[in-house]
Amino acid sequence: MEKLRELWNETWHFYKRTLILVATGSKLYYAWCFSLLAIIIAGFLFYMRQHDAGLIATNMNDQVSWGLYIANFTYLVGAAAAAVLLVVPSYVYHFKPIKEIVVLGELFAASSVMMAVLFVMVDLGRLDRFWHMLPFIGSMNFPESLLAWDVIALNGYLILNIFIPVYLLVKFYYRKKPNWKFILPFILLSVPWAVGIHTVTAFLYNGLPARPFWNASILAPRFLASAFCSGPAIIIIIFQIIRKVSDIKLEDEALFKVAELIAYAMFLNLFLLGSELFKEYYSNSIHMAPVEYLFQGLHGHNLLVPWIWAAMTMNVIAFIIFLVPQTRKRLTTLNLGCIFVIIGVWIEKGPGFVIPGFVPDPLGEIHEYLPNLLELMVSFGIWALGLLVFTLLMKVAIPIETGEFTHTEFQKELMASRPH
Amino acid sequence: MKKKIKAIALGIFLLGFCFTSSANGAAEEFPVAPPPMTEGMFPCSNCHASMETNRKKRELKEEHTQVKLHHAETMRWCLDCHDVKNRDNLRLYNGELIKFTESYKLCGECHGPQYRDWRAGIHGKRTGYFMGSGKRTYFLCAHCHDPHEPKFKPLKPEPPPFPPTDRKHGN
Amino acid sequence: METKRYTRREFIRNASLTALAGVSLPLLSSCAKEETEDFLQKHFREMTAEEKKQVIAKLEQRYLQKFGRKLQISTKEAVPDTLWGYGLELSRCIGCRRCVYACVKENNQSRHDPQLQWIRVLRLKRGNLINLENSDHYYNPDTVPEKGFIYLPVQCQQCQNPPCVKVCPVHATWQEPDGIVAVDYNWCIGCRYCIAACPYKGRVFNWAEPNIPKEEINPSVHYLGNRPRMKCAVEKCTFCIQRVRDGRYPACVEACPTGTRKFGNLLDPNSEIRYIIDRKRVFRLKEDLNTESKFYYFFEA
């Protein structure tokens, strides 16, 4: 009984202090959080309009029935998968420079998956019927429907990536050593699970013979390769920011090692893309119409052409930057490469993947799609929400990691040791 | 003697059987809709019972001038299908008379494959109930094909769907 | 044993759902009794006969309020020993689109914002049939048929191996015993995965609340067929389930002025559709995708 009361007190203390932690910060911090909050509110208001009028408020139609929301979903699942796949092997290979940032990487994966799930939720026509998808309570079509698999995979991944960091952070908070025998299996499980979520997402496109653009065996490998490019690139940028605003020591060496991994992943991505292009252009069947639409334009419709070529250029430049040690090991070019990869892969995997699947449609119609203001605002809102959640998580997690934010019994010695 | 009577009786019975079977050969009933006659035209005998018959092949100048014959007109003319004595009936090739509600028999004499398909239901139009005891209506050849000018006239199509980019009306 | 399983499952379902409803309803919609009922409504296939009656009564009242017409909602089940098949004679279609609009009227489809049509007529240049990229959906000449073109109407093909049924995450669409692929409009969550999966663009989506003129409502409807739908649910041709289960021809078959469309029971050797398959050269669209469509096209000339 006494222990329970103690636990309750400590939890309340913890809660109060996290509130203080997230509410205090530099001017830049306030500016960042409030601008994100503004975008989130705007996005929410636009979503309410979509909720009232129906999806007719978007630019989607019967011919192009998935748009910006699903494009973002695909990209974010990749980012989430790659985050874990990057940091977790540090436990296996004991690459010390990366070890400190594992928890942060996993929290990033959790925020990413949360964003992906939110994008699916705003895309659903009848969100109020979401319970139909729950197993046992609703009627989940498992194992036939890949969307059912995706729901299970994503939610399982979210739970894993909340459970593991929370466990580790709680242990750090109590200044105790984590029980590796207990937690390591979960950490190791998150590696195949990360591959799993992105493979399942790829399979849900892959299994549709009605859409020859997606019905290619190369889809799952391409998804994973492009995910390994974009996820680590986001992480490199995020960790540089973390390094600047906190006391966490991150050696440059860690960042360069990650960049090297991106180079290999980008090579694989470009190679797989090249294989697809060869197959389509050389075979020259009518099924190459979507690829033609994407890269050249089809019967005068060429909205996506400048975008995809920009993405290709960015990807190739980034590849060279990451490959050449001199450019990789200089922070300015490294960051440029990262931004190119993030944007390039977003275009290639988001709109450059989802839209051509619908052009031409199964009856040969060609209708182009551009998101309208409502879709853009809702998408920005969700991205802002993800970034805000990640920021707040970092605001609490980093002090715990560095040892600043600990259990009350250690607070006194912390205060004593602090120089005034 | 008994044997002879038996043979004659058998012979008569067989003959009778042959006659009756030939008469019942085409006694199928189809629930056809009423033939598409011009208002007030039928029964034709109202006028034709008291008129003279003129078997000469010619273009009609006094009556039925709205009928333009474009149906094998080099080989046929009115009285090849309309019986000359009994205008309320049509005549088959062998002279047999049929009602206007059985006009498909006449069409079927030249257009065999279409007639066979029509009887099975896959040529032409049927509405109503195809199963059970509900009312069904079969359309005669003449309902779709004007027997004097059978070629279909072009129709004005219904409007196309709104393209998806038409934000005002469409999706 | 069956009923016991359902009751326990029902209990878990209703308990968790009421909890969820209590939390989420204020967020998701205005708290009305109607919406709570809708929220908790079961999947059509899991309803008992009594529950179906209740749902029908509720819907009939709703429609009376909304449209001012008394609709008769049937839940008639599949007739035993029937498997519906469709025949379309391509040599006779003149592209007049009378079938499209007969279907719209019969099946209470939204007329505008969005405009939903279950049948789509493609115009193809003579000499080309398979590459549908060369089709024109928006032809609008003064008269049809036009010289040098053929017309290909497409609608849900009621496949025996339906890709849409495979991918639906909530079992909102399934194949009935008489071969019709049906949708429970109240169960659909609007994810549009089935639209992405259909090779024939047979399925369309209610992007907003449908707009049907009150005076044009067809009052004899089937729960799985042509009852007025709601926003953000998927719909498609049901071979006029409200008609064929009573033995009547679908509306498009009756509307066609050239007798292009044929319908029948594939399991009845004397049916019109079997006559066609046995004697004419039939084919189905995109047969290589192995969907086993029940929509047979054939030619005479």
mmCIF file of N, CA and C in Angstrom, chain A residues 259-347:
data_model
loop_
_atom_site.group_PDB
_atom_site.id
_atom_site.type_symbol
_atom_site.label_atom_id
_atom_site.label_comp_id
_atom_site.label_asym_id
_atom_site.label_seq_id
_atom_site.Cartn_x
_atom_site.Cartn_y
_atom_site.Cartn_z
ATOM 1 N N ALA A 259 25.277 8.498 -42.926
ATOM 2 C CA ALA A 259 25.277 8.993 -44.307
ATOM 3 C C ALA A 259 25.836 7.948 -45.264
ATOM 4 N N GLU A 260 26.822 7.206 -44.800
ATOM 5 C CA GLU A 260 27.391 6.169 -45.658
ATOM 6 C C GLU A 260 26.336 5.108 -45.962
ATOM 7 N N LEU A 261 25.558 4.766 -44.910
ATOM 8 C CA LEU A 261 24.492 3.783 -45.127
ATOM 9 C C LEU A 261 23.470 4.291 -46.142
ATOM 10 N N ILE A 262 23.216 5.604 -46.065
ATOM 11 C CA ILE A 262 22.267 6.181 -47.029
ATOM 12 C C ILE A 262 22.810 6.023 -48.442
ATOM 13 N N ALA A 263 24.122 6.205 -48.604
ATOM 14 C CA ALA A 263 24.696 6.087 -49.949
ATOM 15 C C ALA A 263 24.416 4.706 -50.522
ATOM 16 N N TYR A 264 24.616 3.686 -49.703
ATOM 17 C CA TYR A 264 24.380 2.333 -50.216
ATOM 18 C C TYR A 264 22.905 2.128 -50.532
ATOM 19 N N ALA A 265 22.058 2.630 -49.617
ATOM 20 C CA ALA A 265 20.619 2.468 -49.843
ATOM 21 C C ALA A 265 20.197 3.202 -51.098
ATOM 22 N N MET A 266 20.761 4.385 -51.321
ATOM 23 C CA MET A 266 20.377 5.161 -52.506
ATOM 24 C C MET A 266 20.845 4.468 -53.770
ATOM 25 N N PHE A 267 22.011 3.837 -53.686
ATOM 26 C CA PHE A 267 22.463 3.097 -54.870
ATOM 27 C C PHE A 267 21.449 2.003 -55.202
ATOM 28 N N LEU A 268 21.033 1.298 -54.148
ATOM 29 C CA LEU A 268 20.061 0.229 -54.363
ATOM 30 C C LEU A 268 18.769 0.796 -54.933
ATOM 31 N N ASN A 269 18.326 1.916 -54.388
ATOM 32 C CA ASN A 269 17.108 2.559 -54.850
ATOM 33 C C ASN A 269 17.218 2.923 -56.327
ATOM 34 N N LEU A 270 18.353 3.522 -56.700
ATOM 35 C CA LEU A 270 18.509 3.933 -58.093
ATOM 36 C C LEU A 270 18.621 2.718 -59.008
ATOM 37 N N PHE A 271 19.290 1.680 -58.507
ATOM 38 C CA PHE A 271 19.419 0.480 -59.320
ATOM 39 C C PHE A 271 18.055 -0.155 -59.564
ATOM 40 N N LEU A 272 17.246 -0.245 -58.502
ATOM 41 C CA LEU A 272 15.915 -0.842 -58.663
ATOM 42 C C LEU A 272 15.043 0.016 -59.573
ATOM 43 N N LEU A 273 15.176 1.327 -59.441
ATOM 44 C CA LEU A 273 14.420 2.202 -60.327
ATOM 45 C C LEU A 273 14.842 1.963 -61.769
ATOM 46 N N GLY A 274 16.158 1.864 -61.961
ATOM 47 C CA GLY A 274 16.654 1.609 -63.305
ATOM 48 C C GLY A 274 16.111 0.310 -63.871
ATOM 49 N N SER A 275 16.037 -0.717 -63.027
ATOM 50 C CA SER A 275 15.504 -1.996 -63.496
ATOM 51 C C SER A 275 14.057 -1.853 -63.934
ATOM 52 N N GLU A 276 13.280 -1.113 -63.143
ATOM 53 C CA GLU A 276 11.871 -0.904 -63.515
ATOM 54 C C GLU A 276 11.759 -0.166 -64.828
ATOM 55 N N LEU A 277 12.570 0.885 -64.977
ATOM 56 C CA LEU A 277 12.482 1.677 -66.203
ATOM 57 C C LEU A 277 12.874 0.836 -67.414
ATOM 58 N N PHE A 278 13.906 -0.004 -67.238
ATOM 59 C CA PHE A 278 14.292 -0.853 -68.362
ATOM 60 C C PHE A 278 13.131 -1.757 -68.751
ATOM 61 N N LYS A 279 12.556 -2.405 -67.756
ATOM 62 C CA LYS A 279 11.484 -3.361 -68.051
ATOM 63 C C LYS A 279 10.341 -2.673 -68.782
ATOM 64 N N GLU A 280 9.963 -1.492 -68.313
ATOM 65 C CA GLU A 280 8.824 -0.824 -68.931
ATOM 66 C C GLU A 280 9.141 -0.331 -70.331
ATOM 67 N N TYR A 281 10.270 0.350 -70.463
ATOM 68 C CA TYR A 281 10.560 0.954 -71.760
ATOM 69 C C TYR A 281 10.991 -0.067 -72.803
ATOM 70 N N TYR A 282 11.709 -1.093 -72.365
ATOM 71 C CA TYR A 282 12.157 -2.061 -73.366
ATOM 72 C C TYR A 282 11.015 -2.965 -73.799
ATOM 73 N N SER A 283 10.213 -3.450 -72.831
ATOM 74 C CA SER A 283 9.108 -4.323 -73.210
ATOM 75 C C SER A 283 8.066 -3.559 -74.005
ATOM 76 N N ASN A 284 7.869 -2.279 -73.669
ATOM 77 C CA ASN A 284 7.022 -1.407 -74.471
ATOM 78 C C ASN A 284 5.602 -1.944 -74.651
ATOM 79 N N SER A 285 5.043 -2.520 -73.582
ATOM 80 C CA SER A 285 3.655 -2.972 -73.701
ATOM 81 C C SER A 285 2.746 -1.816 -73.297
ATOM 82 N N ILE A 286 1.429 -2.050 -73.381
ATOM 83 C CA ILE A 286 0.544 -0.941 -73.031
ATOM 84 C C ILE A 286 0.598 -0.652 -71.536
ATOM 85 N N HIS A 287 1.145 -1.595 -70.764
ATOM 86 C CA HIS A 287 1.211 -1.376 -69.322
ATOM 87 C C HIS A 287 2.252 -0.344 -68.935
ATOM 88 N N MET A 288 3.019 0.156 -69.899
ATOM 89 C CA MET A 288 3.997 1.165 -69.520
ATOM 90 C C MET A 288 3.363 2.550 -69.482
ATOM 91 N N ALA A 289 2.051 2.623 -69.758
ATOM 92 C CA ALA A 289 1.407 3.941 -69.804
ATOM 93 C C ALA A 289 1.609 4.761 -68.524
ATOM 94 N N PRO A 290 1.460 4.157 -67.317
ATOM 95 C CA PRO A 290 1.673 4.993 -66.128
ATOM 96 C C PRO A 290 3.099 5.532 -66.024
ATOM 97 N N VAL A 291 4.082 4.708 -66.386
ATOM 98 C CA VAL A 291 5.470 5.176 -66.319
ATOM 99 C C VAL A 291 5.679 6.298 -67.329
ATOM 100 N N GLU A 292 5.059 6.129 -68.497
ATOM 101 C CA GLU A 292 5.165 7.178 -69.506
ATOM 102 C C GLU A 292 4.526 8.463 -68.987
ATOM 103 N N TYR A 293 3.369 8.303 -68.325
ATOM 104 C CA TYR A 293 2.697 9.480 -67.776
ATOM 105 C C TYR A 293 3.596 10.195 -66.783
ATOM 106 N N LEU A 294 4.278 9.390 -65.951
ATOM 107 C CA LEU A 294 5.091 9.978 -64.886
ATOM 108 C C LEU A 294 6.309 10.697 -65.434
ATOM 109 N N PHE A 295 7.020 10.045 -66.366
ATOM 110 C CA PHE A 295 8.305 10.596 -66.798
ATOM 111 C C PHE A 295 8.228 11.462 -68.041
ATOM 112 N N GLN A 296 7.195 11.257 -68.864
ATOM 113 C CA GLN A 296 7.140 12.028 -70.107
ATOM 114 C C GLN A 296 5.831 12.775 -70.278
ATOM 115 N N GLY A 297 4.783 12.282 -69.653
ATOM 116 C CA GLY A 297 3.481 12.847 -69.956
ATOM 117 C C GLY A 297 2.766 11.948 -70.939
ATOM 118 N N LEU A 298 1.439 11.885 -70.807
ATOM 119 C CA LEU A 298 0.652 10.960 -71.625
ATOM 120 C C LEU A 298 -0.446 11.748 -72.300
ATOM 121 N N HIS A 299 -0.425 11.754 -73.624
ATOM 122 C CA HIS A 299 -1.445 12.473 -74.399
ATOM 123 C C HIS A 299 -1.615 13.902 -73.916
ATOM 124 N N GLY A 300 -0.504 14.558 -73.683
ATOM 125 C CA GLY A 300 -0.587 15.950 -73.285
ATOM 126 C C GLY A 300 -0.741 16.180 -71.789
ATOM 127 N N HIS A 301 -0.983 15.114 -71.010
ATOM 128 C CA HIS A 301 -1.101 15.298 -69.560
ATOM 129 C C HIS A 301 0.259 15.098 -68.930
ATOM 130 N N ASN A 302 0.818 16.121 -68.336
ATOM 131 C CA ASN A 302 2.179 15.988 -67.820
ATOM 132 C C ASN A 302 2.409 16.749 -66.523
ATOM 133 N N LEU A 303 1.407 16.741 -65.645
ATOM 134 C CA LEU A 303 1.545 17.485 -64.388
ATOM 135 C C LEU A 303 2.700 17.004 -63.529
ATOM 136 N N LEU A 304 2.905 15.693 -63.511
ATOM 137 C CA LEU A 304 3.905 15.144 -62.588
ATOM 138 C C LEU A 304 5.317 15.149 -63.166
ATOM 139 N N VAL A 305 5.458 15.415 -64.453
ATOM 140 C CA VAL A 305 6.771 15.268 -65.098
ATOM 141 C C VAL A 305 7.847 16.142 -64.456
ATOM 142 N N PRO A 306 7.617 17.451 -64.269
ATOM 143 C CA PRO A 306 8.692 18.247 -63.655
ATOM 144 C C PRO A 306 9.013 17.785 -62.247
ATOM 145 N N TRP A 307 7.989 17.312 -61.523
ATOM 146 C CA TRP A 307 8.232 16.865 -60.156
ATOM 147 C C TRP A 307 9.152 15.656 -60.119
ATOM 148 N N ILE A 308 8.850 14.651 -60.960
ATOM 149 C CA ILE A 308 9.631 13.427 -60.880
ATOM 150 C C ILE A 308 11.061 13.658 -61.343
ATOM 151 N N TRP A 309 11.226 14.539 -62.347
ATOM 152 C CA TRP A 309 12.591 14.789 -62.790
ATOM 153 C C TRP A 309 13.377 15.561 -61.742
ATOM 154 N N ALA A 310 12.684 16.464 -61.047
ATOM 155 C CA ALA A 310 13.353 17.143 -59.936
ATOM 156 C C ALA A 310 13.779 16.122 -58.896
ATOM 157 N N ALA A 311 12.873 15.182 -58.598
ATOM 158 C CA ALA A 311 13.184 14.157 -57.603
ATOM 159 C C ALA A 311 14.370 13.310 -58.051
ATOM 160 N N MET A 312 14.383 12.929 -59.317
ATOM 161 C CA MET A 312 15.492 12.108 -59.818
ATOM 162 C C MET A 312 16.806 12.853 -59.697
ATOM 163 N N THR A 313 16.779 14.138 -60.096
ATOM 164 C CA THR A 313 18.004 14.936 -60.008
ATOM 165 C C THR A 313 18.486 15.017 -58.563
ATOM 166 N N MET A 314 17.549 15.300 -57.656
ATOM 167 C CA MET A 314 17.936 15.413 -56.251
ATOM 168 C C MET A 314 18.508 14.102 -55.733
ATOM 169 N N ASN A 315 17.871 13.000 -56.114
ATOM 170 C CA ASN A 315 18.356 11.706 -55.631
ATOM 171 C C ASN A 315 19.777 11.423 -56.123
ATOM 172 N N VAL A 316 20.030 11.703 -57.388
ATOM 173 C CA VAL A 316 21.360 11.408 -57.942
ATOM 174 C C VAL A 316 22.418 12.296 -57.299
ATOM 175 N N ILE A 317 22.085 13.586 -57.157
ATOM 176 C CA ILE A 317 23.051 14.496 -56.519
ATOM 177 C C ILE A 317 23.337 14.052 -55.093
ATOM 178 N N ALA A 318 22.267 13.690 -54.384
ATOM 179 C CA ALA A 318 22.447 13.241 -53.000
ATOM 180 C C ALA A 318 23.309 11.987 -52.952
ATOM 181 N N PHE A 319 23.076 11.100 -53.894
ATOM 182 C CA PHE A 319 23.864 9.871 -53.937
ATOM 183 C C PHE A 319 25.349 10.190 -54.057
ATOM 184 N N ILE A 320 25.649 11.110 -54.960
ATOM 185 C CA ILE A 320 27.053 11.467 -55.146
ATOM 186 C C ILE A 320 27.616 12.124 -53.898
ATOM 187 N N ILE A 321 26.814 13.018 -53.293
ATOM 188 C CA ILE A 321 27.280 13.685 -52.072
ATOM 189 C C ILE A 321 27.614 12.670 -50.991
ATOM 190 N N PHE A 322 26.741 11.685 -50.834
ATOM 191 C CA PHE A 322 26.962 10.721 -49.756
ATOM 192 C C PHE A 322 28.062 9.718 -50.088
ATOM 193 N N LEU A 323 28.276 9.524 -51.380
ATOM 194 C CA LEU A 323 29.265 8.522 -51.767
ATOM 195 C C LEU A 323 30.684 9.062 -51.571
ATOM 196 N N VAL A 324 30.863 10.316 -52.010
ATOM 197 C CA VAL A 324 32.202 10.913 -51.968
ATOM 198 C C VAL A 324 32.522 11.326 -50.532
ATOM 199 N N PRO A 325 33.592 10.782 -49.947
ATOM 200 C CA PRO A 325 33.873 11.065 -48.524
ATOM 201 C C PRO A 325 34.025 12.556 -48.214
ATOM 202 N N GLN A 326 34.632 13.302 -49.153
ATOM 203 C CA GLN A 326 34.860 14.712 -48.834
ATOM 204 C C GLN A 326 33.549 15.469 -48.644
ATOM 205 N N THR A 327 32.556 15.172 -49.526
ATOM 206 C CA THR A 327 31.272 15.865 -49.372
ATOM 207 C C THR A 327 30.459 15.280 -48.234
ATOM 208 N N ARG A 328 30.657 13.984 -47.992
ATOM 209 C CA ARG A 328 29.888 13.356 -46.923
ATOM 210 C C ARG A 328 30.332 13.869 -45.572
ATOM 211 N N LYS A 329 31.646 14.102 -45.449
ATOM 212 C CA LYS A 329 32.157 14.447 -44.131
ATOM 213 C C LYS A 329 32.176 15.928 -43.855
ATOM 214 N N ARG A 330 31.549 16.705 -44.743
ATOM 215 C CA ARG A 330 31.443 18.126 -44.466
ATOM 216 C C ARG A 330 29.991 18.405 -44.163
ATOM 217 N N LEU A 331 29.743 19.064 -43.050
ATOM 218 C CA LEU A 331 28.354 19.182 -42.589
ATOM 219 C C LEU A 331 27.443 19.923 -43.559
ATOM 220 N N THR A 332 27.971 20.965 -44.221
ATOM 221 C CA THR A 332 27.077 21.729 -45.112
ATOM 222 C C THR A 332 26.578 20.861 -46.267
ATOM 223 N N THR A 333 27.521 20.168 -46.936
ATOM 224 C CA THR A 333 27.079 19.343 -48.059
ATOM 225 C C THR A 333 26.267 18.158 -47.568
ATOM 226 N N LEU A 334 26.636 17.660 -46.372
ATOM 227 C CA LEU A 334 25.876 16.550 -45.824
ATOM 228 C C LEU A 334 24.422 16.944 -45.631
ATOM 229 N N ASN A 335 24.216 18.116 -45.042
ATOM 230 C CA ASN A 335 22.844 18.561 -44.815
ATOM 231 C C ASN A 335 22.102 18.806 -46.111
ATOM 232 N N LEU A 336 22.818 19.359 -47.101
ATOM 233 C CA LEU A 336 22.181 19.569 -48.402
ATOM 234 C C LEU A 336 21.734 18.236 -48.981
ATOM 235 N N GLY A 337 22.637 17.258 -48.890
ATOM 236 C CA GLY A 337 22.283 15.933 -49.393
ATOM 237 C C GLY A 337 21.063 15.366 -48.692
ATOM 238 N N CYS A 338 21.030 15.569 -47.361
ATOM 239 C CA CYS A 338 19.885 15.044 -46.606
ATOM 240 C C CYS A 338 18.588 15.670 -47.057
ATOM 241 N N ILE A 339 18.609 16.993 -47.229
ATOM 242 C CA ILE A 339 17.373 17.656 -47.656
ATOM 243 C C ILE A 339 16.960 17.158 -49.033
ATOM 244 N N PHE A 340 17.928 16.992 -49.922
ATOM 245 C CA PHE A 340 17.605 16.483 -51.258
ATOM 246 C C PHE A 340 16.975 15.103 -51.164
ATOM 247 N N VAL A 341 17.546 14.263 -50.314
ATOM 248 C CA VAL A 341 17.006 12.905 -50.201
ATOM 249 C C VAL A 341 15.595 12.935 -49.650
ATOM 250 N N ILE A 342 15.398 13.732 -48.595
ATOM 251 C CA ILE A 342 14.067 13.773 -47.971
ATOM 252 C C ILE A 342 13.020 14.185 -48.992
ATOM 253 N N ILE A 343 13.304 15.279 -49.727
ATOM 254 C CA ILE A 343 12.310 15.767 -50.684
ATOM 255 C C ILE A 343 12.208 14.832 -51.873
ATOM 256 N N GLY A 344 13.371 14.397 -52.370
ATOM 257 C CA GLY A 344 13.351 13.542 -53.562
ATOM 258 C C GLY A 344 12.595 12.254 -53.329
ATOM 259 N N VAL A 345 12.868 11.613 -52.194
ATOM 260 C CA VAL A 345 12.173 10.349 -51.943
ATOM 261 C C VAL A 345 10.700 10.606 -51.661
ATOM 262 N N TRP A 346 10.383 11.752 -51.052
ATOM 263 C CA TRP A 346 8.959 12.040 -50.817
ATOM 264 C C TRP A 346 8.200 12.128 -52.129
ATOM 265 N N ILE A 347 8.805 12.818 -53.102
ATOM 266 C CA ILE A 347 8.134 12.934 -54.390
ATOM 267 C C ILE A 347 8.026 11.569 -55.058
#
